[in-house]
GROMACS .gro file of C-alpha atoms in nm:
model
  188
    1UNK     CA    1  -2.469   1.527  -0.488
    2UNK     CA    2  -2.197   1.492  -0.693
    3UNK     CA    3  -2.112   1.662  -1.076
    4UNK     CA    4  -2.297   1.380  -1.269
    5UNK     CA    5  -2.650   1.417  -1.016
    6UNK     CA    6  -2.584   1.084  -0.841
    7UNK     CA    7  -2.544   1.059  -0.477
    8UNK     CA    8  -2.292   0.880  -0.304
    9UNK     CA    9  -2.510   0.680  -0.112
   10UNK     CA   10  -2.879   0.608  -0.173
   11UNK     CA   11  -3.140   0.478   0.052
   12UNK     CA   12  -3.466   0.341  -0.109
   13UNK     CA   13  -3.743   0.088  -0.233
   14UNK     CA   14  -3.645  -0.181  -0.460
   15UNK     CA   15  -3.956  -0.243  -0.602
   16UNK     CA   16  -3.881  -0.417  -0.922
   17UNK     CA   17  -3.591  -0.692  -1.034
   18UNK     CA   18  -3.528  -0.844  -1.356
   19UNK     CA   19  -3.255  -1.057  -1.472
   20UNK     CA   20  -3.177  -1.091  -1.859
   21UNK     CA   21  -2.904  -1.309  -1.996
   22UNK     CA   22  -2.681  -1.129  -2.218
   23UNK     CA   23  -2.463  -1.304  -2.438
   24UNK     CA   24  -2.058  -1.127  -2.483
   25UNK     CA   25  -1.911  -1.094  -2.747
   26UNK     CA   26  -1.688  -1.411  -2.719
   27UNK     CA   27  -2.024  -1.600  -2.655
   28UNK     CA   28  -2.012  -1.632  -2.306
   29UNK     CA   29  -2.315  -1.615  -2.096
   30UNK     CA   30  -2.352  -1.305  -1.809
   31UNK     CA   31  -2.679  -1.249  -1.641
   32UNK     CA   32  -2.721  -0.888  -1.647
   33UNK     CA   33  -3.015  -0.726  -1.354
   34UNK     CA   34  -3.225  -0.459  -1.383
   35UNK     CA   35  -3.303  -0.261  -1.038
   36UNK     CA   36  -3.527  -0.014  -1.013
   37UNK     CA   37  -3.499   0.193  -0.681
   38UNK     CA   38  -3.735   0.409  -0.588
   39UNK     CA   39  -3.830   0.498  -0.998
   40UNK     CA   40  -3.497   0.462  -1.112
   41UNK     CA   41  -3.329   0.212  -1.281
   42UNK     CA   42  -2.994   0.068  -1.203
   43UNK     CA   43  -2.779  -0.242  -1.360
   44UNK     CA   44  -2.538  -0.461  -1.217
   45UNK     CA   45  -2.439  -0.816  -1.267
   46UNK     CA   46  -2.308  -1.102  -1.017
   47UNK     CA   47  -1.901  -1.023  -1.129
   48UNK     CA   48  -1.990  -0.633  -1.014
   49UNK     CA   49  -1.958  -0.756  -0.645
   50UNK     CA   50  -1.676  -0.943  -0.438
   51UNK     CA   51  -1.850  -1.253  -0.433
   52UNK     CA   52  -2.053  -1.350  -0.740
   53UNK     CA   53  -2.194  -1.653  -0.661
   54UNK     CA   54  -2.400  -1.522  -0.350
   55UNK     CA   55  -2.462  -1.239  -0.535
   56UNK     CA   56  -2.637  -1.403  -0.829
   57UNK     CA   57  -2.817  -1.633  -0.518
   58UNK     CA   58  -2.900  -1.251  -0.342
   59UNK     CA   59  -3.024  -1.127  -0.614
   60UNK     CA   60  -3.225  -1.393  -0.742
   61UNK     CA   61  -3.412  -1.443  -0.458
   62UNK     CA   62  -3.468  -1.059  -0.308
   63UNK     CA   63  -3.797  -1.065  -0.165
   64UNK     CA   64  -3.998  -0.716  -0.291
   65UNK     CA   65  -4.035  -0.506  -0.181
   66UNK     CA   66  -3.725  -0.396  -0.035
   67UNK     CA   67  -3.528  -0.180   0.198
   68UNK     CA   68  -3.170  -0.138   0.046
   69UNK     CA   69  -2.914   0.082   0.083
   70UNK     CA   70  -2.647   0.129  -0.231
   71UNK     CA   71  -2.383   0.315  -0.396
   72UNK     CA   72  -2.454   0.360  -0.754
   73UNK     CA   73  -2.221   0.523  -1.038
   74UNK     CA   74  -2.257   0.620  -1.385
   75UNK     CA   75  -2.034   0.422  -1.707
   76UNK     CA   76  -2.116   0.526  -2.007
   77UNK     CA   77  -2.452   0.681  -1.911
   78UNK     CA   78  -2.579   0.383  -1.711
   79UNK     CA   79  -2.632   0.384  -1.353
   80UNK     CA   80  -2.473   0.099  -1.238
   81UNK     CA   81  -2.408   0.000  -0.838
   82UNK     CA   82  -2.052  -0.040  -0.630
   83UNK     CA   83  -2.257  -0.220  -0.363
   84UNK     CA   84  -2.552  -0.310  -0.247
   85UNK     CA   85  -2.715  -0.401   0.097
   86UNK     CA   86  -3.091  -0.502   0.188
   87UNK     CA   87  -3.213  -0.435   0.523
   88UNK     CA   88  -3.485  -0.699   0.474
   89UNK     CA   89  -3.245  -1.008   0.494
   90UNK     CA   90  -2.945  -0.783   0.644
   91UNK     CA   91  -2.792  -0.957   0.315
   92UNK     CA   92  -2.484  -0.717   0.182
   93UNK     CA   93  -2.295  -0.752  -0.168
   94UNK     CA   94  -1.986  -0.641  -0.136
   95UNK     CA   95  -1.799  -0.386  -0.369
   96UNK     CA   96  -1.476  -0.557  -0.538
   97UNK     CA   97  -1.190  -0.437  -0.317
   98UNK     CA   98  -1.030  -0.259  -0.618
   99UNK     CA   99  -0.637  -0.287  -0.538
  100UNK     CA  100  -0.660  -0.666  -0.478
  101UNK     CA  101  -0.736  -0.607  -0.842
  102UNK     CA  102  -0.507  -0.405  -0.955
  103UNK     CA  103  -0.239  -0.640  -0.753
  104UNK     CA  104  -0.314  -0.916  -0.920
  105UNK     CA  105  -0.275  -0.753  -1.260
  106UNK     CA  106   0.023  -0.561  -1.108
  107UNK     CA  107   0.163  -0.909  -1.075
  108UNK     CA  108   0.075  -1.062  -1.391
  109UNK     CA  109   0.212  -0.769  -1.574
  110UNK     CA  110   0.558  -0.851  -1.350
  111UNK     CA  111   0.550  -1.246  -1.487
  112UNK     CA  112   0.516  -1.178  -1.837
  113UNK     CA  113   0.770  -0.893  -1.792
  114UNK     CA  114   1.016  -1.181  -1.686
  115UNK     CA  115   0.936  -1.401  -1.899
  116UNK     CA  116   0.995  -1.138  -2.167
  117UNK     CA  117   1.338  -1.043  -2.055
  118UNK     CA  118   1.418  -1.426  -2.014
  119UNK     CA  119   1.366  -1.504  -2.349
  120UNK     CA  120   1.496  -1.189  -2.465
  121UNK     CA  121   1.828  -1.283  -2.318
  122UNK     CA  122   1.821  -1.666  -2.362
  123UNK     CA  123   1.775  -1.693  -2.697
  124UNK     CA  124   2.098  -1.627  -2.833
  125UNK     CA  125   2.240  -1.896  -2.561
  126UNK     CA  126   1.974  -2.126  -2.782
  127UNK     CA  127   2.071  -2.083  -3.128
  128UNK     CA  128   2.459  -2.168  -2.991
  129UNK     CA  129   2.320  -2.520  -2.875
  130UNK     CA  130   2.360  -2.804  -3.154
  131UNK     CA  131   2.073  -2.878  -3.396
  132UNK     CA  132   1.984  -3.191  -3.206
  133UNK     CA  133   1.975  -2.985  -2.882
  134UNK     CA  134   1.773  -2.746  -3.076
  135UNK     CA  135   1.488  -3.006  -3.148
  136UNK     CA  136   1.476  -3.141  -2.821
  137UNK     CA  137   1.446  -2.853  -2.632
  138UNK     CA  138   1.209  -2.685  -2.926
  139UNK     CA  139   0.882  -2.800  -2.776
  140UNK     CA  140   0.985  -2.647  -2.431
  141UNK     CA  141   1.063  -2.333  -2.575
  142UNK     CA  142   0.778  -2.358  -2.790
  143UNK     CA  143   0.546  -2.355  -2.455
  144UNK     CA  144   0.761  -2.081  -2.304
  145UNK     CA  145   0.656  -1.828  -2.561
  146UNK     CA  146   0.299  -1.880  -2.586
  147UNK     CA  147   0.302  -1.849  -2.195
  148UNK     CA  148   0.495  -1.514  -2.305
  149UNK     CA  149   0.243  -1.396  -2.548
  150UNK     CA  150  -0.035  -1.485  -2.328
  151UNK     CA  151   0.078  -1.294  -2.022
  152UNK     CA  152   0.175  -1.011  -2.219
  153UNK     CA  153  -0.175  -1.014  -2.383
  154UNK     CA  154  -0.326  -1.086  -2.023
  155UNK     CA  155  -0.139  -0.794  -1.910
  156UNK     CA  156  -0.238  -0.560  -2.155
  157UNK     CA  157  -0.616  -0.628  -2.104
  158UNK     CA  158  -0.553  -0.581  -1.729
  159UNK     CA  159  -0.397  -0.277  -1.733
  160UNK     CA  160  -0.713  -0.098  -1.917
  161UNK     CA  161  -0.922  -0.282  -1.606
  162UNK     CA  162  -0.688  -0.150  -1.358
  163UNK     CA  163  -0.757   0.212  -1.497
  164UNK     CA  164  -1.140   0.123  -1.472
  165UNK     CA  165  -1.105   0.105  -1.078
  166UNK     CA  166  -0.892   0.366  -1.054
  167UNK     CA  167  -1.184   0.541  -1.017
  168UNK     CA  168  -1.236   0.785  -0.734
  169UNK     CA  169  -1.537   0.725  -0.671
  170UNK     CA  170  -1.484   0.347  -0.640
  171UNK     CA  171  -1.238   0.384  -0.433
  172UNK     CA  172  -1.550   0.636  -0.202
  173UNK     CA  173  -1.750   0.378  -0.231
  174UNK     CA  174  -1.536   0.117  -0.101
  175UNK     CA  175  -1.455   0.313   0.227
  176UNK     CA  176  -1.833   0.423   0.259
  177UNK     CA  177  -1.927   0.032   0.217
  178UNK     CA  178  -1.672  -0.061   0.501
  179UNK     CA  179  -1.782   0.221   0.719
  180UNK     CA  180  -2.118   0.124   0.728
  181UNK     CA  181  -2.050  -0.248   0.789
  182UNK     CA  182  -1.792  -0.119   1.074
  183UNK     CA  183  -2.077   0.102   1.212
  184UNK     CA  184  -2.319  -0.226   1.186
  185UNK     CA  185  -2.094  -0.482   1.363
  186UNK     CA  186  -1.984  -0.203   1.615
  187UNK     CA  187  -2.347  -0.165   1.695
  188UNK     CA  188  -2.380   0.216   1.552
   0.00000   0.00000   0.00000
């Protein structure tokens, strides 16, 4: 047991599912599910795992009851799962490898970093061009900075994700999640 009560691994009955749909605050559609293992309850949605759309297909069509195995966590007092595997269908949902994340927003970061520093240093070379230069080159420039502002803003956003799965515990849960599927293909 860790500080919060939660295991780091749980083996149990899933005896109830439900799926809600929960609309964001932009609008957008998410289906968020309800688990409850063995008299708990436990939330997750498709976008919690590697792959969402098999996990939306998983989870919509678990047969209960069910043997599963998971790793579950607690965000803002709401037990939520890493992974997830049932024994049933030997089906697993893989937890989001967490610096493939991070990489990604590593590299986005990077881009609009450039594209800062280019504009930063070309647009004094641009206000030397003549006004008919100017226009024509206006809508190109124009593009350039909203790219700018949108990586920037892109960045920003993924930098307060990339804290998220900083988590140690993610990071636990990752390794215990390939251990057991190395111990399963190695026969163990």
């Amino acid at each position: 047991m860790n500080k919060d009560g939660m295991q780091h691994i749980i083996e149990g009955q899933l005896d109830r599912l439900e799926g809600n749909l929960v609309r964001g605050r932009s609008g957008e559609q998410a289906r968020l599910y309800r688990l409850r293992i063995d008299g708990r309850w436990y939330f997750c949605q498709a976008s919690d795992f590697n792959d969402s759309k098999r996990a939306g297909a998983t989870l919509r069509h678990a047969r209960l009851p069910a043997r599963v195995t998971a790793a579950p966590f607690v965000v803002n007092g709401r037990h939520r799962l890493f992974w997830l595997r049932l024994h049933d269908t030997d089906e697993s949902l893989e937890a989001i490898d967490p610096l493939k994340r991070i990489g990604l927003f590593v590299l986005l970061a990077l881009l609009a970093a450039a594209l800062v520093t280019a504009m930063y240093l070309g647009w004094p070379w641009v206000n030397q061009w003549p006004t008919t230069a100017f226009v024509m080159a206006l809508p190109v420039i124009l593009v350039l900075m909203v790219v700018t502002l949108l990586c920037v803003a892109m960045a920003l956003f993924g930098v307060a994700e990339a804290v998220s799965m900083l988590r140690p515990g993610r990071f636990r849960a990752r390794r215990e999640y390939l251990s057991m599927v190395g111990a399963r293909t190695h026969g163990g």
